[in-house]
Coordinates of C-alpha atoms in Angstrom, one line a residue:
X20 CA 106.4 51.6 -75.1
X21 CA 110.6 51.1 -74.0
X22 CA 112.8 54.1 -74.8
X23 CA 115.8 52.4 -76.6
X24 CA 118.9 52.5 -74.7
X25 CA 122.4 52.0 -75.4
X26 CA 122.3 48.3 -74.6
X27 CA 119.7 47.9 -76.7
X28 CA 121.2 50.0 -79.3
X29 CA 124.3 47.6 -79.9
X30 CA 123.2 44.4 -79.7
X31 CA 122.7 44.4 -83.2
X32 CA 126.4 43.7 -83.9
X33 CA 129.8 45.5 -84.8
X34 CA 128.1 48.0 -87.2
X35 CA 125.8 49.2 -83.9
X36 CA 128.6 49.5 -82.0
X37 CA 131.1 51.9 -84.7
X38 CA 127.2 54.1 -84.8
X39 CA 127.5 54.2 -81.3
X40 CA 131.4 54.9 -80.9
X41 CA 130.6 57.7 -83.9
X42 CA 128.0 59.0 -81.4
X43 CA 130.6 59.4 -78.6
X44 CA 132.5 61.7 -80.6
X45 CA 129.9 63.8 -81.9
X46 CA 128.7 64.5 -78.1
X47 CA 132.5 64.9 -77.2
X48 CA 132.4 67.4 -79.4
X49 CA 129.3 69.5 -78.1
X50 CA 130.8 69.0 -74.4
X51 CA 133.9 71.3 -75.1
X52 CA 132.4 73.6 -77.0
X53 CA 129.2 74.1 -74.8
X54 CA 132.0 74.3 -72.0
X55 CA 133.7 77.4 -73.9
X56 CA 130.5 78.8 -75.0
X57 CA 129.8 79.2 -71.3
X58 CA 132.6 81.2 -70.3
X59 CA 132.5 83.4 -72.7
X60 CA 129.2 84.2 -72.2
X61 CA 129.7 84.5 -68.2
X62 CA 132.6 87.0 -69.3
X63 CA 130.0 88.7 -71.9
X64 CA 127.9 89.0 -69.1
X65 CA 129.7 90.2 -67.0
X66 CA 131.3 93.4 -68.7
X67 CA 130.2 96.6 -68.1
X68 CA 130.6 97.6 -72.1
X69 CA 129.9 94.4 -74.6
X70 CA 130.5 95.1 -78.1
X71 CA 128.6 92.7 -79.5
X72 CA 125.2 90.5 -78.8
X73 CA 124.8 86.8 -78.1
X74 CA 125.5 85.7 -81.8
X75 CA 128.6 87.2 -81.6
X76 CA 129.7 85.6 -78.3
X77 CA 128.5 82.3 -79.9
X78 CA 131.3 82.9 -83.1
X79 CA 134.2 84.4 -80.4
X80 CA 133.3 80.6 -78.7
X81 CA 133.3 78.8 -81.9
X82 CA 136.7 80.7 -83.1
X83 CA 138.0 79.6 -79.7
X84 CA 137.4 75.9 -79.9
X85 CA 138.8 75.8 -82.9
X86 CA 141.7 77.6 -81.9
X87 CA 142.4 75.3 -79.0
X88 CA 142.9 72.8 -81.7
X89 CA 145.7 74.0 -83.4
X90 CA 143.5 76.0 -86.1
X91 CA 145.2 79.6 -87.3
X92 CA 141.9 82.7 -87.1
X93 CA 142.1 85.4 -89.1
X94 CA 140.3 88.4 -87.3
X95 CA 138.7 90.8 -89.1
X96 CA 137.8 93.7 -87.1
X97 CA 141.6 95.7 -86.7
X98 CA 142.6 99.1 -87.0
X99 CA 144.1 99.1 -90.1
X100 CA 141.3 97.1 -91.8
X101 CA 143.7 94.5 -92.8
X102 CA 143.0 91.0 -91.6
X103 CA 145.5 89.8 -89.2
X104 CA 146.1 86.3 -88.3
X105 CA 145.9 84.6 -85.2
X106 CA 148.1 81.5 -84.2
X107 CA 149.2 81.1 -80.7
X108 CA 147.1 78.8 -78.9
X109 CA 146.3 78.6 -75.3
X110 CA 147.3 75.4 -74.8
X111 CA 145.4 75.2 -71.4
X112 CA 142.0 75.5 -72.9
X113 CA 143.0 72.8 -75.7
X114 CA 143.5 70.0 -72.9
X115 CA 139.4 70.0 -72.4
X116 CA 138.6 69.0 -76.3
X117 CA 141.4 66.4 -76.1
X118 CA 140.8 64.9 -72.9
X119 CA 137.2 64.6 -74.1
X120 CA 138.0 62.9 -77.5
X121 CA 140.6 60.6 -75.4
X122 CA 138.0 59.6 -72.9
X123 CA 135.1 58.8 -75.8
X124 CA 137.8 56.6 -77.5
X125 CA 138.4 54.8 -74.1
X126 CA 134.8 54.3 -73.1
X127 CA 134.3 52.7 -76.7
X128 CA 136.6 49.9 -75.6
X129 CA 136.1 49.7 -72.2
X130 CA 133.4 47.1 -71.6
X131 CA 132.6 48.4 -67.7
X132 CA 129.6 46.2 -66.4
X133 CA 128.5 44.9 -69.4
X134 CA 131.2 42.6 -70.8
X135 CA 129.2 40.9 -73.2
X136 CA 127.8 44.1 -75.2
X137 CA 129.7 44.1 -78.8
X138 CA 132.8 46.3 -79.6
X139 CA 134.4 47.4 -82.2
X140 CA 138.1 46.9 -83.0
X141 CA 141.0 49.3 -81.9
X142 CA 141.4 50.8 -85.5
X143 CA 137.5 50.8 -85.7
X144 CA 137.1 52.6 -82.2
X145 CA 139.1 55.7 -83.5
X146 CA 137.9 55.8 -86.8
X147 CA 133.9 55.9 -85.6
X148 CA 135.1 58.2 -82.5
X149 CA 137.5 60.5 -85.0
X150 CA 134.1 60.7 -87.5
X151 CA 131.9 62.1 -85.0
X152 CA 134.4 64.5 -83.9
X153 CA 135.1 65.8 -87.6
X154 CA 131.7 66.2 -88.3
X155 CA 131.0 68.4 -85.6
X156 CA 133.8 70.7 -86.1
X157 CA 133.3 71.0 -89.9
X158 CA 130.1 72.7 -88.8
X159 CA 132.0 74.7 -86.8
X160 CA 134.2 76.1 -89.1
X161 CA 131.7 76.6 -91.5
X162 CA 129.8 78.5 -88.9
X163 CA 132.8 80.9 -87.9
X164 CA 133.1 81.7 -91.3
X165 CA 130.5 84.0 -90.7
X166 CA 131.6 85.7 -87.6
X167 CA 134.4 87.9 -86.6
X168 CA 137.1 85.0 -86.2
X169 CA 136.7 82.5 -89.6
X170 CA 138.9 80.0 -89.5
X171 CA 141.9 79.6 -92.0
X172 CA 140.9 76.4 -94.0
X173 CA 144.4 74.8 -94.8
X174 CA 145.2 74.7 -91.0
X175 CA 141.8 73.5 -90.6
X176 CA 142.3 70.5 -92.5
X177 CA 145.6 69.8 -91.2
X178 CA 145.2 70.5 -87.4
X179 CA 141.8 69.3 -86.7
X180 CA 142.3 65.4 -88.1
X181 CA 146.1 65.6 -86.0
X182 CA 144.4 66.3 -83.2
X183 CA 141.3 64.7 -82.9
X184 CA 142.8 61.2 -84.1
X185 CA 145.8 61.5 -81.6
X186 CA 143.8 61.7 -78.9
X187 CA 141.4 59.2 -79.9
X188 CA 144.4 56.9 -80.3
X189 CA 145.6 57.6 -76.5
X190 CA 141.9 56.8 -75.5
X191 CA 142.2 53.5 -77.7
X192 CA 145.7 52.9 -75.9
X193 CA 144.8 53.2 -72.4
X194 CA 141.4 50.9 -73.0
X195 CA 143.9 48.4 -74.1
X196 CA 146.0 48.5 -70.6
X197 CA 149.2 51.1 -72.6
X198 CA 151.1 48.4 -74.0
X199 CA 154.4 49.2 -75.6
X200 CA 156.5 47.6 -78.7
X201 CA 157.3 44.1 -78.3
X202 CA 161.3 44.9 -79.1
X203 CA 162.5 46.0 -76.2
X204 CA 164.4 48.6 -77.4
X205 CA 161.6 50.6 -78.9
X206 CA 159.8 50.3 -75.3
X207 CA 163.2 51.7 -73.6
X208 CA 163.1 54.1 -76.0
X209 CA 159.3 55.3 -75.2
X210 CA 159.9 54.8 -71.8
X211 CA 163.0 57.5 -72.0
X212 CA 161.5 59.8 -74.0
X213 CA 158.0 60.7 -71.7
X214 CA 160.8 61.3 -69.1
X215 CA 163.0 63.5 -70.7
X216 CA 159.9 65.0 -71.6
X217 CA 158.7 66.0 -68.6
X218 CA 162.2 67.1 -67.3
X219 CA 162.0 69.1 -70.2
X220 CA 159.5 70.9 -69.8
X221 CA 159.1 71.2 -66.2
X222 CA 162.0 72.8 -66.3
X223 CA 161.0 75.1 -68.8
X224 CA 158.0 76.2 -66.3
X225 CA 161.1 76.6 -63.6
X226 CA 162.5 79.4 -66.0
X227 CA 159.8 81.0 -66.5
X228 CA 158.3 81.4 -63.0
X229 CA 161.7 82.5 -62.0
X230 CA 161.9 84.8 -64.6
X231 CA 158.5 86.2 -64.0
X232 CA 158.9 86.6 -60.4
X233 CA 162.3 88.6 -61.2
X234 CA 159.7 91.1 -63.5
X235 CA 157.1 91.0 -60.7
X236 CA 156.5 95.1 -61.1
X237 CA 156.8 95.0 -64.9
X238 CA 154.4 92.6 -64.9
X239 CA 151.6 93.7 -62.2
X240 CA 151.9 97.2 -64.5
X241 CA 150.8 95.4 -67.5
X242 CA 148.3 93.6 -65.9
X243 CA 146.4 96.5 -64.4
X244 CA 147.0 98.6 -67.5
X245 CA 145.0 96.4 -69.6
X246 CA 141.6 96.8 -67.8
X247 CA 140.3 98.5 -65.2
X248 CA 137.2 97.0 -64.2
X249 CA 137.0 93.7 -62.0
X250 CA 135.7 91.5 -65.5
X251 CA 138.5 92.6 -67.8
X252 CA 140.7 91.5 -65.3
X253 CA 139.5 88.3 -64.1
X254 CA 138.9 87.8 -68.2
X255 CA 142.9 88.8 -68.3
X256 CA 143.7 86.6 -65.5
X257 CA 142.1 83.3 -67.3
X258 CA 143.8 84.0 -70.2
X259 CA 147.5 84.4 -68.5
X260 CA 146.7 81.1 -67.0
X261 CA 145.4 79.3 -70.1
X262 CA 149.0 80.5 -71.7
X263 CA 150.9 78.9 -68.5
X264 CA 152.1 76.3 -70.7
X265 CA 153.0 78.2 -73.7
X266 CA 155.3 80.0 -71.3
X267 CA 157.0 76.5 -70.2
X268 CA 157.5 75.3 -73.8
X269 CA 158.6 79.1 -74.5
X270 CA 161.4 78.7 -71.0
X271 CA 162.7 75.3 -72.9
X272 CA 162.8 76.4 -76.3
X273 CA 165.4 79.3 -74.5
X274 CA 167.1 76.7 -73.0
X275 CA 167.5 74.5 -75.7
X276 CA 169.5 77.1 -77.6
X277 CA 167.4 78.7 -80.2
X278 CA 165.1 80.4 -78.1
X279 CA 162.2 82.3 -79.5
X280 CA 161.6 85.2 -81.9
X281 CA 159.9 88.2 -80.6
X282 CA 158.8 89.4 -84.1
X283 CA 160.4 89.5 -87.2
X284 CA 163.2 91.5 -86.1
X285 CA 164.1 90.1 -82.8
X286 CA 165.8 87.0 -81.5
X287 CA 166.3 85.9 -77.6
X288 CA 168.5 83.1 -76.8
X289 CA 171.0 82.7 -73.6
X290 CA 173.6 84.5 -75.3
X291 CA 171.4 87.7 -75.0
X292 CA 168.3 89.3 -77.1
X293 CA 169.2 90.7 -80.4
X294 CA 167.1 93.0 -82.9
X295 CA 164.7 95.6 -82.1
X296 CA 161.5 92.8 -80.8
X297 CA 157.9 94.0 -81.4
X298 CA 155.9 93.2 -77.6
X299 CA 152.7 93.8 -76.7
X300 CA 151.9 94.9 -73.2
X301 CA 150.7 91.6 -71.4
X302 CA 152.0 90.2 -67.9
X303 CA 153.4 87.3 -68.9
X304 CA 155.5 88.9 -71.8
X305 CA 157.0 90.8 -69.3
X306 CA 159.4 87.5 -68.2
X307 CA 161.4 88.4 -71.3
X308 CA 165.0 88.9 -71.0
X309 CA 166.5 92.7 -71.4
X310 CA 168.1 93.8 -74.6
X311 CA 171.6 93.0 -75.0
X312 CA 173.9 90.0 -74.1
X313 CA 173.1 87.8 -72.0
X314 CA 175.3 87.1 -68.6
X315 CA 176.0 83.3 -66.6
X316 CA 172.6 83.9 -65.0
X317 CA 171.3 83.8 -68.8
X318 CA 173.3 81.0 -69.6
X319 CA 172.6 78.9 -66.6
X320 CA 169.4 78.1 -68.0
X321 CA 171.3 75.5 -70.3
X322 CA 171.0 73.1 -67.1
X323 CA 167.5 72.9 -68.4
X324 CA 168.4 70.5 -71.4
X325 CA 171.3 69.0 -70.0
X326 CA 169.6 67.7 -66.6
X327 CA 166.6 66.3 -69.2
X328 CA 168.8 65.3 -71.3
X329 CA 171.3 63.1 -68.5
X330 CA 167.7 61.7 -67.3
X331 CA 166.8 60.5 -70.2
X332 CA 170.2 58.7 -70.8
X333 CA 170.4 57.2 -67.5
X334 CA 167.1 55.6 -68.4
X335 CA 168.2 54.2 -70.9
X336 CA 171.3 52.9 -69.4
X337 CA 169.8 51.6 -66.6
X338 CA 167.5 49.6 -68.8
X339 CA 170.4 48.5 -71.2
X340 CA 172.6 47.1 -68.8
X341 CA 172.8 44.0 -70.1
X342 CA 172.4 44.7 -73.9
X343 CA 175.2 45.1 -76.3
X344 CA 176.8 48.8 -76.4
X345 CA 175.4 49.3 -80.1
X346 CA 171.7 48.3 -78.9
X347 CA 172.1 51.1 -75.8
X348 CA 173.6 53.6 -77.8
X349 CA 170.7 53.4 -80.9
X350 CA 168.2 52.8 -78.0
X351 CA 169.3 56.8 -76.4
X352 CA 169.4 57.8 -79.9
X353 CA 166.2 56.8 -80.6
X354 CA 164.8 58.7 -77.6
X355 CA 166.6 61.7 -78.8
X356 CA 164.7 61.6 -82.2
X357 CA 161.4 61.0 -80.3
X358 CA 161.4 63.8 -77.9
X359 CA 162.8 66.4 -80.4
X360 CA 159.5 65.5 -82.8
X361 CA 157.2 65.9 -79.4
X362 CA 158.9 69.3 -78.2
X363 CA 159.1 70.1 -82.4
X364 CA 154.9 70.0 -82.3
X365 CA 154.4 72.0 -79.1
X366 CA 156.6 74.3 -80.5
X367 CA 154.7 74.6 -83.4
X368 CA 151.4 74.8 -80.8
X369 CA 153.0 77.6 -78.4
X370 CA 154.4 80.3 -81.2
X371 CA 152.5 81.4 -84.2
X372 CA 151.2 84.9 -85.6
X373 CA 150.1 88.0 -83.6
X374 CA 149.3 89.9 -86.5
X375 CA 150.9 90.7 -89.6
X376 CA 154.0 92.4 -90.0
X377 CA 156.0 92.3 -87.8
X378 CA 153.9 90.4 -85.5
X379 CA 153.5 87.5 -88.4
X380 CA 156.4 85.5 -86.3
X381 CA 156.2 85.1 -82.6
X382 CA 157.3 82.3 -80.2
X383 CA 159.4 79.4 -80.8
X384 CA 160.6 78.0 -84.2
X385 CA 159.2 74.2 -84.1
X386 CA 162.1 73.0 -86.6
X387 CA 164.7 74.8 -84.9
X388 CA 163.5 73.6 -81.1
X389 CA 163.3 70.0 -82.6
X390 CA 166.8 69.4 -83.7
X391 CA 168.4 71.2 -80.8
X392 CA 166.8 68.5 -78.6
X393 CA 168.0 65.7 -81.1
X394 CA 171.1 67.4 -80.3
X395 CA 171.1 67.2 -77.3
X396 CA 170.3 63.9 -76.8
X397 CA 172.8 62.8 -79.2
X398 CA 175.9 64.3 -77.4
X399 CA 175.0 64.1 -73.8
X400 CA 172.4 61.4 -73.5
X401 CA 174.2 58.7 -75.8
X402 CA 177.2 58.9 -74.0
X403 CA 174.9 58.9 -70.4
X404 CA 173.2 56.1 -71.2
X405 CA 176.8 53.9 -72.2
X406 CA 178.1 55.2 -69.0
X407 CA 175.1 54.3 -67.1
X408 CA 175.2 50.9 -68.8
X409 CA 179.2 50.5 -68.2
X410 CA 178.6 51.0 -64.6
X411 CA 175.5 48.5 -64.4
X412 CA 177.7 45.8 -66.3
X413 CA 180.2 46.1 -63.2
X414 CA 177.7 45.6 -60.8
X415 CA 176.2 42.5 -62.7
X416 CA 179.9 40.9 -62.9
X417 CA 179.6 37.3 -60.7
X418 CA 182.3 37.3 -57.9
X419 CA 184.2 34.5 -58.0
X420 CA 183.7 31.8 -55.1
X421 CA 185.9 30.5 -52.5
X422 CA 187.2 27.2 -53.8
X423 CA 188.4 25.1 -51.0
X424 CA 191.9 23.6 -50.7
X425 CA 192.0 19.9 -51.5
X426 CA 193.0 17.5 -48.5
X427 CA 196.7 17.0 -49.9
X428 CA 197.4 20.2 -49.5
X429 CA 196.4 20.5 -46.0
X430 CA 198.9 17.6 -45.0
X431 CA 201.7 19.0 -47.1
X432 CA 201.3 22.2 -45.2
X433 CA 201.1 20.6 -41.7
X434 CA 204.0 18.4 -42.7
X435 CA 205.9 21.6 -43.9
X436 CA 204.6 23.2 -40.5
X437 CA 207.1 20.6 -38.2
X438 CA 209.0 23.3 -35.8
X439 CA 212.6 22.6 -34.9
X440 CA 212.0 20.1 -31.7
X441 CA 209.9 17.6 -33.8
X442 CA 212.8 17.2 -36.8
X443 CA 215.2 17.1 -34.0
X444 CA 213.2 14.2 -32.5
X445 CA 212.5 12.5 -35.7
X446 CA 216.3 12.1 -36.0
X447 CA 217.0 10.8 -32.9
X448 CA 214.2 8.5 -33.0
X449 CA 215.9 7.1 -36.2
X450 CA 219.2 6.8 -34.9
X451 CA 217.8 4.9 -31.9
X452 CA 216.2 2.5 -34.2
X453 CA 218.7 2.2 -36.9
X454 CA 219.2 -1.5 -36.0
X455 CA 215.5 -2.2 -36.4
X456 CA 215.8 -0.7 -40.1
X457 CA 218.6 -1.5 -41.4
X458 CA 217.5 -4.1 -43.4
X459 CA 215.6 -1.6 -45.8
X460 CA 217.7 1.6 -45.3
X461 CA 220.8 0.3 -45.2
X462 CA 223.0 -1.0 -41.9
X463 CA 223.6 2.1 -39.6
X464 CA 221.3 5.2 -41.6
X465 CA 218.5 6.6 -40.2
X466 CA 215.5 5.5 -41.7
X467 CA 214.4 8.5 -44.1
X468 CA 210.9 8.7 -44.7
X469 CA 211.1 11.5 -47.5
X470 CA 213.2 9.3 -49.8
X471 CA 211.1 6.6 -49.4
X472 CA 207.3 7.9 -49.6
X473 CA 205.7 4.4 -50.4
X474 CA 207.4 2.6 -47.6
X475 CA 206.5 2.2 -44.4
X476 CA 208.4 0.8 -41.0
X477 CA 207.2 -2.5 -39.8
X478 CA 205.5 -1.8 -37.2
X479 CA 204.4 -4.3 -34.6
X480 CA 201.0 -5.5 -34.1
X481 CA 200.7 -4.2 -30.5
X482 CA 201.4 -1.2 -31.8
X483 CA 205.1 -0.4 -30.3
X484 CA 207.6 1.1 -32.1
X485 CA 210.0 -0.5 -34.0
X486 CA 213.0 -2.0 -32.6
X487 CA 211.5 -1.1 -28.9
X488 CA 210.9 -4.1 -26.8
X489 CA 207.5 -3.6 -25.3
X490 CA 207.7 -2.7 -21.8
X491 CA 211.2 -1.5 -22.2
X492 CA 211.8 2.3 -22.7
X493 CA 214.3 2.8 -25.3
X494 CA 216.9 4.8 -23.1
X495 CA 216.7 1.8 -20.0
X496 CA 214.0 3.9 -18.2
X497 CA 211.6 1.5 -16.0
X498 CA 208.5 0.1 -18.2
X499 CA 205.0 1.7 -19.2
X500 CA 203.1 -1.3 -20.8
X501 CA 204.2 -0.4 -23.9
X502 CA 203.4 3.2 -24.2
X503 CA 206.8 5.6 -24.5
X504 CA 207.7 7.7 -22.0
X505 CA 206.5 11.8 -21.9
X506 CA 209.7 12.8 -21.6
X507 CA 211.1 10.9 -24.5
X508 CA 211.8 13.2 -27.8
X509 CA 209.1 10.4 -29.3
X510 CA 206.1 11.6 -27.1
X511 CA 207.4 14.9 -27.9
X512 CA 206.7 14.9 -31.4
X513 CA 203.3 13.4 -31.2
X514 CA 202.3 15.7 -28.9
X515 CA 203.4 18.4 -31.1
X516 CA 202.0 17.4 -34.0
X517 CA 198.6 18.7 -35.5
X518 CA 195.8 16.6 -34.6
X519 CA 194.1 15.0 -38.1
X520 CA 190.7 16.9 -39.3
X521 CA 187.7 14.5 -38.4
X522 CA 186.9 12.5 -41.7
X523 CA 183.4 13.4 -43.4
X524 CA 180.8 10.7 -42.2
X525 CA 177.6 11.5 -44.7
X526 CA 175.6 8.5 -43.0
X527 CA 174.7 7.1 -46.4
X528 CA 174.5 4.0 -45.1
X529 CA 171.7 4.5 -43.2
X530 CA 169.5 5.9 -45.3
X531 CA 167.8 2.6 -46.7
X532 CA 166.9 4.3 -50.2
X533 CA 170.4 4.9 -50.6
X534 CA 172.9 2.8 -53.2
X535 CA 176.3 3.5 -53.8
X536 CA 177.0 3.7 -57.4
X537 CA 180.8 4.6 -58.9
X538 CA 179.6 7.2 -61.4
X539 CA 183.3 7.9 -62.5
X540 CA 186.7 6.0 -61.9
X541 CA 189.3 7.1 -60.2
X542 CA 192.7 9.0 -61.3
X543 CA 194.4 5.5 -60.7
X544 CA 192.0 3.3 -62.2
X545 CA 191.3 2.1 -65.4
X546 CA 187.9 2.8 -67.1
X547 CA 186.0 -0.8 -67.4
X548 CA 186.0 -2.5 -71.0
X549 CA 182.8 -1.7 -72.4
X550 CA 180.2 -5.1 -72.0
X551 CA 180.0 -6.8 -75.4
X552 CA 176.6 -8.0 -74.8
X553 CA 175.3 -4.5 -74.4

């Protein structure tokens, strides 16, 4: 007898595979909240005065899965007798259930070794995977409704799906290589706003380790106030570090502008910390600002936006350099929009109820930190991102080339070029020769060769000058077989006159393959009549 396996289990088509996807997410599930279940129990264990018995560590694991997914508790056992919600998540503990969902999603799609096994399609990966998921954590929530943390239903059915079909979309993404919108401005845009993102909110983390380490002996008096035995404080210490990134979003959110309320009646933004704010003792709440207004080393933590803001534009304008200005501009603007809706939801994520009362607002206001970084975007990284592009259009700008001078132009200069002693030898050479040219100058003038460009002196075929008898200098020196004299103001002028540039030889002749053709007439010369018989 075989034990099926999963290769066996999907060769029986697409419907197989969606079982088998729906599978993945339903052990997903289990995984995180097995992983929760033991460490609370380890911290059960390990105190020196539990409260409760195993079933009630199994519901305080149940209410905090479900509160790493965005879901609102209500807890039952206060002072007053009043229930008292619960709404801040740790939003360490709630990267384990969505790394888990996102890597099920992948695995779906990702064929590994065995390429030919049946898959289901992207929409029906996250579907099947999503299912599985839901399933599980409806039996969840039904089971906390028994325990000391029950769930709040409306969040419940709001938060869970968000979640768990985000990240089984991000799974679905990456199995499919992370490809981006075909228009390239959408892309630029995505592209933008996961940087100004992380700018964002690393430097919200900046703030508020700086802050914290400012308050180091407020803080160290919390912490050892809460508990005195080694468990209660390791269990302290774990929980201060699942709220690390609460504290980040918290730092940009005061950054941003509309910082975060501490309570009903208390606001703290850069300009200082208004109202009378309602704190619990805990380390990390003592990084808060002191009452009153604030001062420049408040307000300096407006760099925050601006620097994530300027990165994101320069994006942008680096990738729009050579797009029109209105394309860059609602490219930038488009990034604004997309990181304010990401920083709106973690918001949302790090701030929620303490309690009821005063207590009933705490953290960030998710609407408020969204359009403040649509704001920002829109007056510094709009005009970045033009700038940007501006400056990459200049470097993109073709130099013009070097065109050379034409050969006319080179002899007009080197004929303008003549120093004083060649002109002065040109004349006498004329009025030496005056009887030679008379015939076409006129009896007694020099010949002039300026007013007559197309003519030329006769000059002899043994290639003597004209009106010189061969042999014979022309001032009745003794003879040089027909080649003037050094001295003469003739040799003179050759001598001082700029040697010709060699002529181009191409050597198309030799190249046997080679046939001249006249692809277009010269300036001078008519264009042939077209052949009739063609």
């Amino acid at each position: 007898m075989t034990h099926p396996t999963e290769h066996s289990l999907v060769q029986g088509g697409r419907s197989a595979a969606l079982a088998t996807a729906c599978v993945r997410g339903g052990v997903a599930a289990g995984l995180g909240l097995g992983g929760l279940a033991v460490l609370v129990t380890a911290a059960w264990i390990s105190s020196p005065f539990p409260d409760s018995g195993p079933g009630g560590v199994l519901h305080v694991a149940a209410g905090l899965w479900l509160l790493a997914h965005g879901v609102d508790l209500v807890r039952t056992d206060t002072l007053s007798g009043l229930p008292a919600p619960l709404g801040v998540v740790p939003m360490l503990v709630a990267v384990l259930p969505v790394w888990l969902v996102h890597r099920a999603a992948r695995d779906t799609l990702d064929p590994g070794d065995d390429s030919d096994r049946p898959r289901p399609s992207p929409s029906g990966a996250v579907a099947a995977v999503a299912g599985g998921y839901l399933l599980v954590a409806a039996v969840v929530v039904v089971y906390s409704e028994s325990g000391p943390l029950p769930a709040e239903l409306i969040s419940a059915g709001f938060w869970l799906p968000f979640v768990v079909f985000g990240a089984a979309g991000a799974g679905v993404w990456t199995a499919l290589g992370r490809p981006l919108p075909g228009q390239r401005q959408a892309a630029a845009a995505l592209r933008a706003t996961g940087l100004g993102l992380v700018t964002l909110c690393g430097g919200g983390a900046v703030l508020a380790a700086v802050s914290l380490a400012w308050h180091a002996g407020e803080a160290q008096t919390a912490f050892t106030g809460l508990a005195g035995e080694w468990s209660g404080r390791a269990a302290i210490l774990l929980l201060v570090l699942a709220l690390l990134p609460n504290a980040a979003v918290w730092g940009a959110a005061y950054g941003l502008g509309p910082g975060f309320t501490l309570g009903t009646g208390a606001l703290a933004t850069p300009l200082g910390l208004a109202g009378d704010p309602a704190v619990p003792s805990f380390p990390l709440l003592a990084a808060l600002p002191a009452e009153g207004r604030g001062t420049w080393t408040h307000w300096a933590a407006a760099a925050v936006p601006l620097v994530a803001t300027l990165v994101q534009g320069w994006r942008v304008g680096r990738t729009a350099r050579g797009w029109p200005a209105r394309d860059a501009a609602l490219t930038a603007l488009a990034a604004a929009w997309g990181c304010g809706a990401v920083v709106a939801v973690l918001a949302a994520a790090a701030g929620g109820p303490l309690g009821s009362g005063r207590l009933s607002a705490f953290g960030p206001v998710w609407w408020q930190a969204g359009a403040a970084t649509v704001l920002w975007g829109a007056c510094v990284g709009v005009p970045m991102a033009l700038a940007v592009r501006a400056w990459g259009r200049r470097a993109l700008r073709p130099k013009p080339l070097p065109v050379p001078a034409p050969a006319t132009a080179n002899a007009n200069a080197n004929a303008s070029a003549t120093t004083p002693a060649t002109a002065s030898a040109s004349a006498s050479v004329g009025a030496g020769t005056g009887a030679g040219a008379g015939a076409g100058a006129g009896f007694g003038e020099p010949f002039d060769l300026e007013a007559q460009p197309d003519a030329a002196p006769d000059t002899p075929a043994d290639g003597g000058l004209p009106g010189v008898t061969p042999g014979v200098p022309p001032g009745g020196g003794q003879a040089f077989a027909g080649k003037p004299d050094p001295g003469t103001p003739v040799a003179k002028a050759k001598a001082a006159a700029p040697a010709p540039p060699p002529a181009l030889d191409l050597d198309l002749d030799d190249d046997p393959g080679y046939e001249p053709y006249d692809y277009l007439p010269a300036a001078w010369e008519s264009s042939p009549p077209p052949d009739p018989k063609a």
